[in-house]
PDB file of C-alpha atoms in Angstrom:
ATOM      1  CA  ARG R  10      -6.959  49.960  43.133  1.00 84.00           C
ATOM      2  CA  GLU R  11      -8.880  52.851  44.667  1.00 86.00           C
ATOM      3  CA  LEU R  12      -5.673  54.794  45.356  1.00 88.00           C
ATOM      4  CA  SER R  13      -4.395  54.278  41.795  1.00 87.00           C
ATOM      5  CA  GLY R  14      -7.658  55.256  40.146  1.00 90.00           C
ATOM      6  CA  TYR R  15      -8.013  51.853  38.492  1.00 91.00           C
ATOM      7  CA  GLY R  16     -10.904  51.702  36.026  1.00 89.00           C
ATOM      8  CA  THR R  17     -10.909  55.408  35.182  1.00 90.00           C
ATOM      9  CA  PRO R  18      -9.951  56.904  31.783  1.00 87.00           C
ATOM     10  CA  GLU R  19      -7.054  58.688  33.507  1.00 91.00           C
ATOM     11  CA  TYR R  20      -5.655  55.397  34.788  1.00 93.00           C
ATOM     12  CA  ASP R  21      -5.695  53.854  31.330  1.00 91.00           C
ATOM     13  CA  GLU R  22      -3.905  56.891  29.900  1.00 91.00           C
ATOM     14  CA  GLN R  23      -1.239  56.863  32.623  1.00 92.00           C
ATOM     15  CA  LEU R  24      -0.677  53.132  32.235  1.00 91.00           C
ATOM     16  CA  ARG R  25      -0.207  53.392  28.472  1.00 92.00           C
ATOM     17  CA  ARG R  26       2.171  56.330  28.955  1.00 94.00           C
ATOM     18  CA  ALA R  27       4.188  54.378  31.524  1.00 93.00           C
ATOM     19  CA  PHE R  28       4.553  51.460  29.119  1.00 94.00           C
ATOM     20  CA  ALA R  29       5.506  53.781  26.250  1.00 94.00           C
ATOM     21  CA  ASP R  30       8.085  55.737  28.282  1.00 95.00           C
ATOM     22  CA  ALA R  31       9.777  52.698  29.829  1.00 94.00           C
ATOM     23  CA  GLU R  32      13.081  51.502  28.375  1.00 89.00           C
ATOM     24  CA  GLY R  33      11.674  48.015  28.832  1.00 91.00           C
ATOM     25  CA  VAL R  34       8.940  46.096  30.622  1.00 95.00           C
ATOM     26  CA  LEU R  35       9.577  42.871  32.530  1.00 95.00           C
ATOM     27  CA  ALA R  36       6.949  40.134  32.204  1.00 95.00           C
ATOM     28  CA  VAL R  37       6.901  36.825  34.061  1.00 94.00           C
ATOM     29  CA  ASN R  38       5.627  34.752  31.134  1.00 95.00           C
ATOM     30  CA  PRO R  39       5.182  35.048  27.345  1.00 95.00           C
ATOM     31  CA  LEU R  40       1.411  35.568  27.580  1.00 94.00           C
ATOM     32  CA  ILE R  41       1.826  38.739  29.624  1.00 94.00           C
ATOM     33  CA  ALA R  42       4.649  39.821  27.333  1.00 95.00           C
ATOM     34  CA  ALA R  43       2.382  39.443  24.297  1.00 95.00           C
ATOM     35  CA  ALA R  44      -0.352  41.518  25.958  1.00 93.00           C
ATOM     36  CA  VAL R  45       2.048  44.342  26.848  1.00 93.00           C
ATOM     37  CA  SER R  46       4.240  44.385  23.724  1.00 94.00           C
ATOM     38  CA  PRO R  47       1.948  46.568  21.552  1.00 94.00           C
ATOM     39  CA  PHE R  48       2.341  49.388  24.105  1.00 94.00           C
ATOM     40  CA  SER R  49       6.066  49.168  24.881  1.00 94.00           C
ATOM     41  CA  LYS R  50       9.424  49.640  23.154  1.00 92.00           C
ATOM     42  CA  ALA R  51      10.705  46.331  24.510  1.00 93.00           C
ATOM     43  CA  VAL R  52       9.317  43.537  26.660  1.00 95.00           C
ATOM     44  CA  HIS R  53      11.550  40.994  28.386  1.00 95.00           C
ATOM     45  CA  VAL R  54      10.324  37.682  29.802  1.00 95.00           C
ATOM     46  CA  VAL R  55      12.063  37.258  33.160  1.00 96.00           C
ATOM     47  CA  PRO R  56      10.734  34.550  35.520  1.00 94.00           C
ATOM     48  CA  SER R  57      10.835  34.958  39.286  1.00 93.00           C
ATOM     49  CA  GLY R  58      14.055  33.810  40.935  1.00 95.00           C
ATOM     50  CA  PHE R  59      14.383  31.340  43.814  1.00 97.00           C
ATOM     51  CA  ASP R  60      16.971  31.101  46.577  1.00 96.00           C
ATOM     52  CA  THR R  61      18.997  27.907  46.142  1.00 95.00           C
ATOM     53  CA  ALA R  62      19.631  27.743  49.899  1.00 94.00           C
ATOM     54  CA  ARG R  63      15.987  26.730  50.334  1.00 95.00           C
ATOM     55  CA  PHE R  64      16.419  23.828  47.917  1.00 96.00           C
ATOM     56  CA  PRO R  65      19.602  21.876  48.804  1.00 94.00           C
ATOM     57  CA  TRP R  66      20.592  19.115  46.410  1.00 93.00           C
ATOM     58  CA  PRO R  67      21.041  16.268  46.837  1.00 90.00           C
ATOM     59  CA  TRP R  68      18.284  16.503  49.402  1.00 88.00           C
ATOM     60  CA  PRO R  69      19.567  15.891  52.953  1.00 86.00           C
ATOM     61  CA  ALA R  70      19.192  12.183  53.782  1.00 73.00           C
ATOM     62  CA  GLU R  71      17.624  12.864  57.175  1.00 57.00           C
ATOM     63  CA  GLN R  72      14.781  14.747  55.471  1.00 55.00           C
ATOM     64  CA  SER R  73      14.014  12.131  52.825  1.00 53.00           C
ATOM     65  CA  PRO R  74      10.488  10.677  53.055  1.00 53.00           C
ATOM     66  CA  GLU R  75      10.082   7.481  55.048  1.00 62.00           C
ATOM     67  CA  PRO R  76       8.332   4.441  53.501  1.00 66.00           C
ATOM     68  CA  ARG R  77       4.562   4.650  54.000  1.00 79.00           C
ATOM     69  CA  SER R  78       1.409   2.921  52.865  1.00 85.00           C
ATOM     70  CA  LYS R  79      -0.292   6.007  51.410  1.00 94.00           C
ATOM     71  CA  LYS R  80       0.961   8.330  48.686  1.00 96.00           C
ATOM     72  CA  ARG R  81       0.868  12.008  49.576  1.00 97.00           C
ATOM     73  CA  ILE R  82      -0.681  14.564  47.222  1.00 98.00           C
ATOM     74  CA  PHE R  83       0.354  18.086  48.197  1.00 98.00           C
ATOM     75  CA  PHE R  84      -1.696  21.267  47.822  1.00 98.00           C
ATOM     76  CA  ALA R  85       0.024  24.557  48.682  1.00 96.00           C
ATOM     77  CA  GLY R  86      -2.398  27.448  48.712  1.00 92.00           C
ATOM     78  CA  LEU R  87      -5.519  28.963  50.201  1.00 92.00           C
ATOM     79  CA  VAL R  88      -8.084  26.191  50.517  1.00 95.00           C
ATOM     80  CA  GLY R  89     -10.932  28.641  51.002  1.00 93.00           C
ATOM     81  CA  GLU R  90     -10.084  30.796  47.975  1.00 94.00           C
ATOM     82  CA  TYR R  91     -12.333  29.592  45.164  1.00 95.00           C
ATOM     83  CA  MET R  92      -9.935  30.482  42.355  1.00 95.00           C
ATOM     84  CA  LYS R  93      -7.123  28.335  43.781  1.00 96.00           C
ATOM     85  CA  GLY R  94      -9.139  25.239  42.864  1.00 97.00           C
ATOM     86  CA  PHE R  95      -8.852  23.100  45.986  1.00 98.00           C
ATOM     87  CA  ARG R  96     -12.424  21.916  45.447  1.00 98.00           C
ATOM     88  CA  VAL R  97     -11.380  20.615  42.007  1.00 98.00           C
ATOM     89  CA  LEU R  98      -8.612  18.574  43.599  1.00 98.00           C
ATOM     90  CA  HIS R  99     -10.889  17.300  46.371  1.00 98.00           C
ATOM     91  CA  THR R 100     -13.598  16.308  43.876  1.00 98.00           C
ATOM     92  CA  ALA R 101     -11.064  14.480  41.710  1.00 98.00           C
ATOM     93  CA  CYS R 102      -9.686  12.596  44.697  1.00 98.00           C
ATOM     94  CA  ALA R 103     -13.209  11.733  45.882  1.00 98.00           C
ATOM     95  CA  LYS R 104     -13.775  10.003  42.528  1.00 98.00           C
ATOM     96  CA  LEU R 105     -10.602   7.964  43.049  1.00 98.00           C
ATOM     97  CA  TRP R 106     -11.523   7.235  46.665  1.00 97.00           C
ATOM     98  CA  GLU R 107     -14.485   5.215  45.434  1.00 97.00           C
ATOM     99  CA  HIS R 108     -12.174   2.461  44.186  1.00 96.00           C
ATOM    100  CA  ARG R 109      -8.805   3.029  45.890  1.00 96.00           C
ATOM    101  CA  ARG R 110      -7.644   4.376  49.237  1.00 96.00           C
ATOM    102  CA  ASP R 111      -3.879   4.394  48.946  1.00 96.00           C
ATOM    103  CA  PHE R 112      -3.400   8.179  49.034  1.00 97.00           C
ATOM    104  CA  GLU R 113      -4.105  11.306  51.071  1.00 97.00           C
ATOM    105  CA  ILE R 114      -4.305  15.021  50.337  1.00 98.00           C
ATOM    106  CA  ILE R 115      -1.937  17.186  52.384  1.00 98.00           C
ATOM    107  CA  ALA R 116      -2.995  20.853  52.316  1.00 97.00           C
ATOM    108  CA  THR R 117      -1.566  24.031  53.844  1.00 96.00           C
ATOM    109  CA  SER R 118      -4.671  25.103  55.714  1.00 94.00           C
ATOM    110  CA  ASP R 119      -6.044  25.464  59.237  1.00 93.00           C
ATOM    111  CA  PRO R 120      -7.153  24.118  61.607  1.00 94.00           C
ATOM    112  CA  VAL R 121      -4.447  21.469  61.686  1.00 95.00           C
ATOM    113  CA  GLY R 122      -5.703  17.897  61.665  1.00 96.00           C
ATOM    114  CA  GLN R 123      -7.672  15.279  59.775  1.00 96.00           C
ATOM    115  CA  VAL R 124     -10.490  16.818  57.757  1.00 96.00           C
ATOM    116  CA  ASP R 125     -11.962  13.644  56.299  1.00 96.00           C
ATOM    117  CA  GLU R 126     -10.774  10.155  55.438  1.00 96.00           C
ATOM    118  CA  MET R 127      -8.559  11.336  52.611  1.00 97.00           C
ATOM    119  CA  THR R 128      -7.642  14.917  53.610  1.00 97.00           C
ATOM    120  CA  ARG R 129      -5.286  16.327  56.245  1.00 97.00           C
ATOM    121  CA  PHE R 130      -4.509  19.988  56.967  1.00 97.00           C
ATOM    122  CA  ILE R 131      -1.004  20.857  58.185  1.00 97.00           C
ATOM    123  CA  GLY R 132      -1.462  24.604  58.678  1.00 96.00           C
ATOM    124  CA  TRP R 133       0.049  27.484  56.749  1.00 94.00           C
ATOM    125  CA  GLN R 134       3.749  26.823  56.154  1.00 94.00           C
ATOM    126  CA  PRO R 135       6.531  29.436  56.299  1.00 93.00           C
ATOM    127  CA  GLN R 136       8.894  29.675  53.343  1.00 90.00           C
ATOM    128  CA  THR R 137      11.622  27.974  55.352  1.00 91.00           C
ATOM    129  CA  GLU R 138       9.464  24.897  55.934  1.00 94.00           C
ATOM    130  CA  LEU R 139       7.450  24.588  52.705  1.00 96.00           C
ATOM    131  CA  PRO R 140      10.165  22.849  50.610  1.00 96.00           C
ATOM    132  CA  ARG R 141      10.565  20.113  53.224  1.00 94.00           C
ATOM    133  CA  GLN R 142       6.818  19.534  53.346  1.00 95.00           C
ATOM    134  CA  ILE R 143       6.613  19.239  49.552  1.00 96.00           C
ATOM    135  CA  ARG R 144       9.600  16.885  49.537  1.00 95.00           C
ATOM    136  CA  GLN R 145       7.804  14.679  52.074  1.00 93.00           C
ATOM    137  CA  SER R 146       4.999  14.274  49.532  1.00 95.00           C
ATOM    138  CA  ASP R 147       4.986  12.283  46.286  1.00 96.00           C
ATOM    139  CA  PHE R 148       3.795  15.046  43.975  1.00 98.00           C
ATOM    140  CA  LEU R 149       2.136  18.455  44.013  1.00 98.00           C
ATOM    141  CA  VAL R 150      -1.153  19.454  42.409  1.00 98.00           C
ATOM    142  CA  PHE R 151      -1.749  23.057  41.291  1.00 98.00           C
ATOM    143  CA  PRO R 152      -5.469  23.054  40.344  1.00 98.00           C
ATOM    144  CA  THR R 153      -6.059  26.801  39.897  1.00 97.00           C
ATOM    145  CA  ILE R 154      -8.990  27.927  37.755  1.00 97.00           C
ATOM    146  CA  ALA R 155      -7.597  31.473  37.419  1.00 94.00           C
ATOM    147  CA  GLU R 156      -4.536  32.613  35.517  1.00 92.00           C
ATOM    148  CA  GLU R 157      -1.308  32.433  37.501  1.00 92.00           C
ATOM    149  CA  ALA R 158       1.678  34.379  36.217  1.00 93.00           C
ATOM    150  CA  LEU R 159       4.207  31.700  37.196  1.00 94.00           C
ATOM    151  CA  GLY R 160       2.917  29.272  39.829  1.00 94.00           C
ATOM    152  CA  ARG R 161       5.515  29.580  42.580  1.00 95.00           C
ATOM    153  CA  SER R 162       4.629  26.380  44.424  1.00 96.00           C
ATOM    154  CA  ALA R 163       4.991  24.478  41.137  1.00 97.00           C
ATOM    155  CA  VAL R 164       8.561  25.762  40.842  1.00 98.00           C
ATOM    156  CA  GLU R 165       9.179  24.925  44.500  1.00 97.00           C
ATOM    157  CA  ALA R 166       8.040  21.354  43.886  1.00 98.00           C
ATOM    158  CA  MET R 167      10.462  21.118  40.964  1.00 98.00           C
ATOM    159  CA  GLY R 168      13.171  22.512  43.237  1.00 97.00           C
ATOM    160  CA  VAL R 169      12.819  19.550  45.606  1.00 97.00           C
ATOM    161  CA  GLY R 170      12.545  16.989  42.819  1.00 97.00           C
ATOM    162  CA  ARG R 171       8.812  16.385  42.836  1.00 98.00           C
ATOM    163  CA  PRO R 172       6.526  16.224  39.758  1.00 98.00           C
ATOM    164  CA  VAL R 173       3.646  18.657  39.340  1.00 98.00           C
ATOM    165  CA  ILE R 174       0.112  18.242  38.025  1.00 98.00           C
ATOM    166  CA  ALA R 175      -1.137  21.698  37.036  1.00 98.00           C
ATOM    167  CA  SER R 176      -3.972  23.449  35.262  1.00 98.00           C
ATOM    168  CA  ARG R 177      -3.304  24.324  31.643  1.00 97.00           C
ATOM    169  CA  ILE R 178      -3.858  28.042  32.194  1.00 97.00           C
ATOM    170  CA  GLY R 179      -1.898  31.284  32.428  1.00 94.00           C
ATOM    171  CA  GLY R 180       1.819  30.875  32.946  1.00 95.00           C
ATOM    172  CA  LEU R 181       1.678  27.291  34.228  1.00 97.00           C
ATOM    173  CA  PRO R 182       2.207  25.639  30.802  1.00 97.00           C
ATOM    174  CA  PHE R 183       5.459  27.639  30.588  1.00 96.00           C
ATOM    175  CA  THR R 184       6.489  26.544  34.093  1.00 96.00           C
ATOM    176  CA  VAL R 185       5.476  22.876  33.966  1.00 97.00           C
ATOM    177  CA  THR R 186       6.617  21.001  30.866  1.00 97.00           C
ATOM    178  CA  ASP R 187       3.787  18.578  30.098  1.00 98.00           C
ATOM    179  CA  GLY R 188       5.020  14.987  29.976  1.00 97.00           C
ATOM    180  CA  LEU R 189       8.514  15.916  31.179  1.00 98.00           C
ATOM    181  CA  THR R 190       8.363  17.660  34.567  1.00 98.00           C
ATOM    182  CA  GLY R 191       4.691  16.975  35.194  1.00 98.00           C
ATOM    183  CA  LEU R 192       1.215  16.742  33.696  1.00 98.00           C
ATOM    184  CA  LEU R 193      -1.271  19.408  32.629  1.00 98.00           C
ATOM    185  CA  PHE R 194      -5.079  19.213  32.677  1.00 98.00           C
ATOM    186  CA  GLU R 195      -8.008  21.387  31.658  1.00 98.00           C
ATOM    187  CA  PRO R 196      -8.803  23.910  34.440  1.00 98.00           C
ATOM    188  CA  GLY R 197     -11.756  22.815  36.545  1.00 97.00           C
ATOM    189  CA  ASN R 198     -11.994  19.370  34.942  1.00 98.00           C
ATOM    190  CA  SER R 199     -11.989  17.070  37.971  1.00 98.00           C
ATOM    191  CA  CYS R 200     -12.383  13.918  35.843  1.00 98.00           C
ATOM    192  CA  GLU R 201      -9.271  14.693  33.806  1.00 98.00           C
ATOM    193  CA  LEU R 202      -7.412  15.632  36.981  1.00 98.00           C
ATOM    194  CA  ALA R 203      -8.397  12.313  38.575  1.00 98.00           C
ATOM    195  CA  ALA R 204      -6.925  10.469  35.586  1.00 98.00           C
ATOM    196  CA  LYS R 205      -3.666  12.447  35.829  1.00 98.00           C
ATOM    197  CA  ILE R 206      -3.430  11.774  39.559  1.00 98.00           C
ATOM    198  CA  GLU R 207      -4.004   8.071  39.004  1.00 98.00           C
ATOM    199  CA  THR R 208      -1.246   8.032  36.391  1.00 98.00           C
ATOM    200  CA  LEU R 209       1.284   9.277  38.929  1.00 98.00           C
ATOM    201  CA  LEU R 210      -0.070   7.158  41.777  1.00 98.00           C
ATOM    202  CA  ASP R 211       0.408   4.016  39.693  1.00 97.00           C
ATOM    203  CA  ASN R 212       3.818   4.801  38.244  1.00 97.00           C
ATOM    204  CA  PRO R 213       6.625   5.391  40.770  1.00 96.00           C
ATOM    205  CA  ALA R 214       9.275   5.296  38.025  1.00 97.00           C
ATOM    206  CA  LEU R 215       7.465   8.116  36.200  1.00 98.00           C
ATOM    207  CA  ARG R 216       7.336  10.155  39.407  1.00 97.00           C
ATOM    208  CA  VAL R 217      11.080   9.763  39.870  1.00 96.00           C
ATOM    209  CA  ARG R 218      11.812  10.617  36.239  1.00 98.00           C
ATOM    210  CA  MET R 219       9.592  13.710  36.241  1.00 98.00           C
ATOM    211  CA  GLY R 220      10.921  14.802  39.610  1.00 97.00           C
ATOM    212  CA  GLY R 221      14.482  14.611  38.323  1.00 97.00           C
ATOM    213  CA  ALA R 222      13.597  16.510  35.155  1.00 98.00           C
ATOM    214  CA  GLY R 223      11.864  19.153  37.264  1.00 98.00           C
ATOM    215  CA  ARG R 224      14.944  19.574  39.428  1.00 98.00           C
ATOM    216  CA  ASN R 225      17.099  20.021  36.323  1.00 98.00           C
ATOM    217  CA  ARG R 226      14.710  22.637  34.957  1.00 97.00           C
ATOM    218  CA  PHE R 227      14.721  24.422  38.315  1.00 98.00           C
ATOM    219  CA  GLN R 228      18.507  24.636  38.253  1.00 97.00           C
ATOM    220  CA  ASP R 229      18.626  25.716  34.610  1.00 96.00           C
ATOM    221  CA  GLU R 230      15.813  28.283  34.649  1.00 95.00           C
ATOM    222  CA  PHE R 231      14.680  29.465  38.086  1.00 97.00           C
ATOM    223  CA  THR R 232      17.542  29.990  40.550  1.00 97.00           C
ATOM    224  CA  TRP R 233      18.537  33.581  41.299  1.00 97.00           C
ATOM    225  CA  GLU R 234      22.046  32.875  40.012  1.00 96.00           C
ATOM    226  CA  VAL R 235      20.651  31.889  36.614  1.00 96.00           C
ATOM    227  CA  ILE R 236      18.081  34.695  36.509  1.00 96.00           C
ATOM    228  CA  ILE R 237      20.746  37.319  37.266  1.00 96.00           C
ATOM    229  CA  ASP R 238      23.298  35.976  34.790  1.00 95.00           C
ATOM    230  CA  LYS R 239      20.830  35.169  32.022  1.00 94.00           C
ATOM    231  CA  HIS R 240      18.606  38.241  32.273  1.00 93.00           C
ATOM    232  CA  TYR R 241      19.549  41.073  34.625  1.00 93.00           C
ATOM    233  CA  ARG R 242      23.243  41.417  33.746  1.00 92.00           C
ATOM    234  CA  ARG R 243      22.268  41.850  30.112  1.00 89.00           C
ATOM    235  CA  LEU R 244      19.393  44.214  30.871  1.00 88.00           C
ATOM    236  CA  LEU R 245      21.419  46.376  33.250  1.00 87.00           C
ATOM    237  CA  ALA R 246      24.504  46.610  31.062  1.00 82.00           C
ATOM    238  CA  PRO R 247      25.544  50.176  30.070  1.00 80.00           C
ATOM    239  CA  VAL R 248      23.579  51.484  27.120  1.00 71.00           C
ATOM    240  CA  ARG R 249      25.736  52.331  24.107  1.00 71.00           C
ATOM    241  CA  LYS R 250      24.594  55.458  22.313  1.00 63.00           C
TER     242      LYS R 250
END
């Protein structure tokens, strides 16, 4: 930001000029597109693409989750970063822990090991390993309290056939289809999140149905093959005078 001169009148002028001069601006979700459109000739909503090699389907049998007594709730993100909302998830689960103990939180944080009775850290996961870890869980929770453009780990969960509970903020409502591929809740509302978590904990058929719908949406909307064919080939076609 310091190098770009962010916050100065000159920066604002240059940014507006860049938008105005561009043949088109790419935005990850419709909210960003709406914010940029008054300053640009054309705005195109193009989601991020994902490599299908990381998300084989059907999922390899040897990597399928083994039967276990506790359901696994996955959190992929920086536990210590306030805006990522891990505390919201932990608070929600603590409410549930008062009357049921059939689940655990699995989070990508260090140091590796058991944090408390209901929480286990597995360390930061490389991109090659993250899909397998999500698949080993029952569903993913994306409890951010700040706007996310897309919510990559939500898409990754859909890619391995797992439902997502996400904050109703930023681009997440466009990524997670409420009631179909997952559930949405008010950002920061741990009581509402606890209710959503309990819904999935108590309904294995719903988890399977949402996971399947999420996988279908992943294939239809988020693979690089689809993104290239649906968006980039059209955008990069020769311009006819």
